[in-house]
Amino acid sequence: MNTHTHTIPRQTGQVELSIGGMTCASCANRIERKLNKLDGVSATVNSPPRRPGSPTPET
């Protein structure tokens, strides 16, 4: 799983983040648990969409 660090100004409301490297529901659950341990955060992380087929290498 790739990890990226982003600093977001403190604010109220909803923030939507795009997180790469999640390959399964377990990844989404792990990220959600970690985010919810932060003070003032109530996070919901969606599982990655399932797509048929497999990735092909770029040429």
CSV table of N, CA and C in Angstrom, one decimal:
chain,number,residue,atom,x,y,z
A,1,MET,N,0.8,-1.2,0.0
A,1,MET,CA,0.0,0.0,0.0
A,1,MET,C,0.9,1.2,0.0
A,2,ASN,N,0.6,2.2,-0.9
A,2,ASN,CA,1.3,3.4,-1.0
A,2,ASN,C,0.8,4.3,0.1
A,3,THR,N,1.7,5.1,0.8
A,3,THR,CA,1.3,6.0,1.8
A,3,THR,C,1.7,7.4,1.3
A,4,HIS,N,0.8,8.3,1.5
A,4,HIS,CA,1.0,9.7,1.2
A,4,HIS,C,0.7,10.6,2.4
A,5,THR,N,1.4,11.6,2.7
A,5,THR,CA,1.1,12.5,3.8
A,5,THR,C,0.6,13.8,3.2
A,6,HIS,N,-0.5,14.3,3.7
A,6,HIS,CA,-1.1,15.6,3.2
A,6,HIS,C,-1.4,16.4,4.5
A,7,THR,N,-1.1,17.6,4.5
A,7,THR,CA,-1.4,18.5,5.6
A,7,THR,C,-2.7,19.3,5.1
A,8,ILE,N,-3.7,19.2,5.9
A,8,ILE,CA,-5.0,19.9,5.6
A,8,ILE,C,-5.2,20.9,6.7
A,9,PRO,N,-5.5,22.1,6.3
A,9,PRO,CA,-5.8,23.1,7.3
A,9,PRO,C,-7.0,22.7,8.2
A,10,ARG,N,-6.9,23.1,9.5
A,10,ARG,CA,-8.0,22.7,10.4
A,10,ARG,C,-9.3,23.5,10.0
A,11,GLN,N,-10.3,22.8,9.8
A,11,GLN,CA,-11.6,23.4,9.4
A,11,GLN,C,-12.7,22.4,9.8
A,12,THR,N,-13.9,23.0,9.8
A,12,THR,CA,-15.1,22.1,10.0
A,12,THR,C,-15.7,21.8,8.7
A,13,GLY,N,-16.5,20.7,8.7
A,13,GLY,CA,-17.1,20.3,7.5
A,13,GLY,C,-16.6,19.0,7.0
A,14,GLN,N,-16.8,18.8,5.7
A,14,GLN,CA,-16.4,17.5,5.1
A,14,GLN,C,-15.3,17.6,4.2
A,15,VAL,N,-14.3,16.7,4.3
A,15,VAL,CA,-13.2,16.7,3.4
A,15,VAL,C,-13.1,15.4,2.7
A,16,GLU,N,-13.0,15.4,1.4
A,16,GLU,CA,-12.9,14.2,0.6
A,16,GLU,C,-11.4,14.0,0.1
A,17,LEU,N,-10.8,12.8,0.4
A,17,LEU,CA,-9.5,12.6,0.0
A,17,LEU,C,-9.4,11.4,-0.9
A,18,SER,N,-8.5,11.4,-1.9
A,18,SER,CA,-8.3,10.3,-2.8
A,18,SER,C,-7.1,9.6,-2.3
A,19,ILE,N,-7.2,8.4,-1.9
A,19,ILE,CA,-6.1,7.6,-1.3
A,19,ILE,C,-5.8,6.4,-2.3
A,20,GLY,N,-4.6,6.4,-2.8
A,20,GLY,CA,-4.2,5.3,-3.7
A,20,GLY,C,-3.6,4.1,-2.9
A,21,GLY,N,-3.6,3.0,-3.6
A,21,GLY,CA,-3.0,1.8,-3.1
A,21,GLY,C,-3.9,0.9,-2.3
A,22,MET,N,-5.2,1.3,-2.1
A,22,MET,CA,-6.1,0.4,-1.4
A,22,MET,C,-6.6,-0.7,-2.4
A,23,THR,N,-6.4,-1.9,-2.0
A,23,THR,CA,-6.7,-3.0,-2.9
A,23,THR,C,-7.9,-3.9,-2.4
A,24,CYS,N,-8.3,-3.7,-1.2
A,24,CYS,CA,-9.3,-4.5,-0.6
A,24,CYS,C,-10.1,-3.8,0.5
A,25,ALA,N,-11.1,-4.4,1.0
A,25,ALA,CA,-11.9,-3.8,2.1
A,25,ALA,C,-11.1,-3.8,3.3
A,26,SER,N,-10.2,-4.7,3.5
A,26,SER,CA,-9.3,-4.7,4.7
A,26,SER,C,-8.5,-3.4,4.7
A,27,CYS,N,-7.9,-3.0,3.6
A,27,CYS,CA,-7.2,-1.8,3.5
A,27,CYS,C,-8.0,-0.6,3.9
A,28,ALA,N,-9.2,-0.5,3.4
A,28,ALA,CA,-10.1,0.6,3.7
A,28,ALA,C,-10.5,0.6,5.2
A,29,ASN,N,-10.7,-0.6,5.8
A,29,ASN,CA,-11.0,-0.6,7.2
A,29,ASN,C,-9.8,-0.2,8.1
A,30,ARG,N,-8.6,-0.5,7.7
A,30,ARG,CA,-7.4,-0.1,8.4
A,30,ARG,C,-7.3,1.4,8.4
A,31,ILE,N,-7.4,2.0,7.2
A,31,ILE,CA,-7.3,3.4,7.1
A,31,ILE,C,-8.4,4.1,7.9
A,32,GLU,N,-9.6,3.6,7.8
A,32,GLU,CA,-10.7,4.2,8.6
A,32,GLU,C,-10.5,4.2,10.1
A,33,ARG,N,-10.0,3.1,10.6
A,33,ARG,CA,-9.7,3.0,12.0
A,33,ARG,C,-8.6,4.0,12.5
A,34,LYS,N,-7.6,4.1,11.6
A,34,LYS,CA,-6.5,5.0,12.0
A,34,LYS,C,-7.0,6.5,12.0
A,35,LEU,N,-7.8,6.8,11.0
A,35,LEU,CA,-8.3,8.2,10.9
A,35,LEU,C,-9.2,8.5,12.1
A,36,ASN,N,-10.0,7.5,12.5
A,36,ASN,CA,-10.9,7.8,13.6
A,36,ASN,C,-10.3,7.9,14.9
A,37,LYS,N,-9.0,7.5,15.0
A,37,LYS,CA,-8.2,7.7,16.3
A,37,LYS,C,-7.7,9.1,16.4
A,38,LEU,N,-7.8,9.9,15.4
A,38,LEU,CA,-7.4,11.3,15.4
A,38,LEU,C,-8.5,12.1,16.1
A,39,ASP,N,-8.0,13.1,17.0
A,39,ASP,CA,-9.0,13.9,17.7
A,39,ASP,C,-9.8,14.7,16.7
A,40,GLY,N,-11.1,14.7,16.9
A,40,GLY,CA,-12.1,15.5,16.1
A,40,GLY,C,-12.4,14.9,14.7
A,41,VAL,N,-11.9,13.7,14.4
A,41,VAL,CA,-12.2,13.1,13.1
A,41,VAL,C,-13.2,12.0,13.2
A,42,SER,N,-14.2,12.1,12.3
A,42,SER,CA,-15.1,11.0,12.2
A,42,SER,C,-15.1,10.6,10.7
A,43,ALA,N,-14.4,9.5,10.4
A,43,ALA,CA,-14.1,9.1,9.0
A,43,ALA,C,-14.9,7.9,8.6
A,44,THR,N,-15.3,7.9,7.3
A,44,THR,CA,-15.8,6.8,6.6
A,44,THR,C,-15.0,6.6,5.4
A,45,VAL,N,-14.4,5.4,5.2
A,45,VAL,CA,-13.6,5.1,4.0
A,45,VAL,C,-14.3,4.0,3.2
A,46,ASN,N,-14.6,4.3,2.0
A,46,ASN,CA,-15.2,3.3,1.1
A,46,ASN,C,-14.2,2.3,0.5
A,47,SER,N,-14.6,1.1,0.4
A,47,SER,CA,-13.8,0.1,-0.2
A,47,SER,C,-13.6,0.4,-1.7
A,48,PRO,N,-12.4,0.0,-2.3
A,48,PRO,CA,-12.2,0.3,-3.7
A,48,PRO,C,-13.2,-0.4,-4.5
A,49,PRO,N,-13.6,0.2,-5.7
A,49,PRO,CA,-14.5,-0.4,-6.6
A,49,PRO,C,-13.9,-1.7,-7.2
A,50,ARG,N,-14.7,-2.7,-7.4
A,50,ARG,CA,-14.3,-3.9,-8.0
A,50,ARG,C,-14.5,-3.8,-9.5
A,51,ARG,N,-13.4,-4.1,-10.2
A,51,ARG,CA,-13.4,-4.0,-11.7
A,51,ARG,C,-13.1,-5.4,-12.2
A,52,PRO,N,-13.8,-5.8,-13.2
A,52,PRO,CA,-13.4,-7.1,-13.8
A,52,PRO,C,-12.1,-7.0,-14.6
A,53,GLY,N,-11.4,-8.1,-14.7
A,53,GLY,CA,-10.2,-8.2,-15.4
A,53,GLY,C,-9.0,-7.9,-14.6
A,54,SER,N,-7.9,-7.7,-15.2
A,54,SER,CA,-6.7,-7.4,-14.4
A,54,SER,C,-5.9,-6.3,-15.1
A,55,PRO,N,-5.1,-5.6,-14.4
A,55,PRO,CA,-4.4,-4.5,-15.0
A,55,PRO,C,-3.3,-5.0,-16.0
A,56,THR,N,-3.1,-4.2,-17.0
A,56,THR,CA,-2.1,-4.6,-18.0
A,56,THR,C,-1.0,-3.6,-17.9
A,57,PRO,N,0.2,-4.0,-18.1
A,57,PRO,CA,1.4,-3.1,-18.0
A,57,PRO,C,1.3,-2.1,-19.2
A,58,GLU,N,1.7,-0.9,-18.9
A,58,GLU,CA,1.8,0.1,-19.9
A,58,GLU,C,3.1,-0.1,-20.8
A,59,THR,N,2.9,0.1,-22.1
A,59,THR,CA,4.1,-0.1,-23.0
A,59,THR,C,4.5,1.2,-23.6
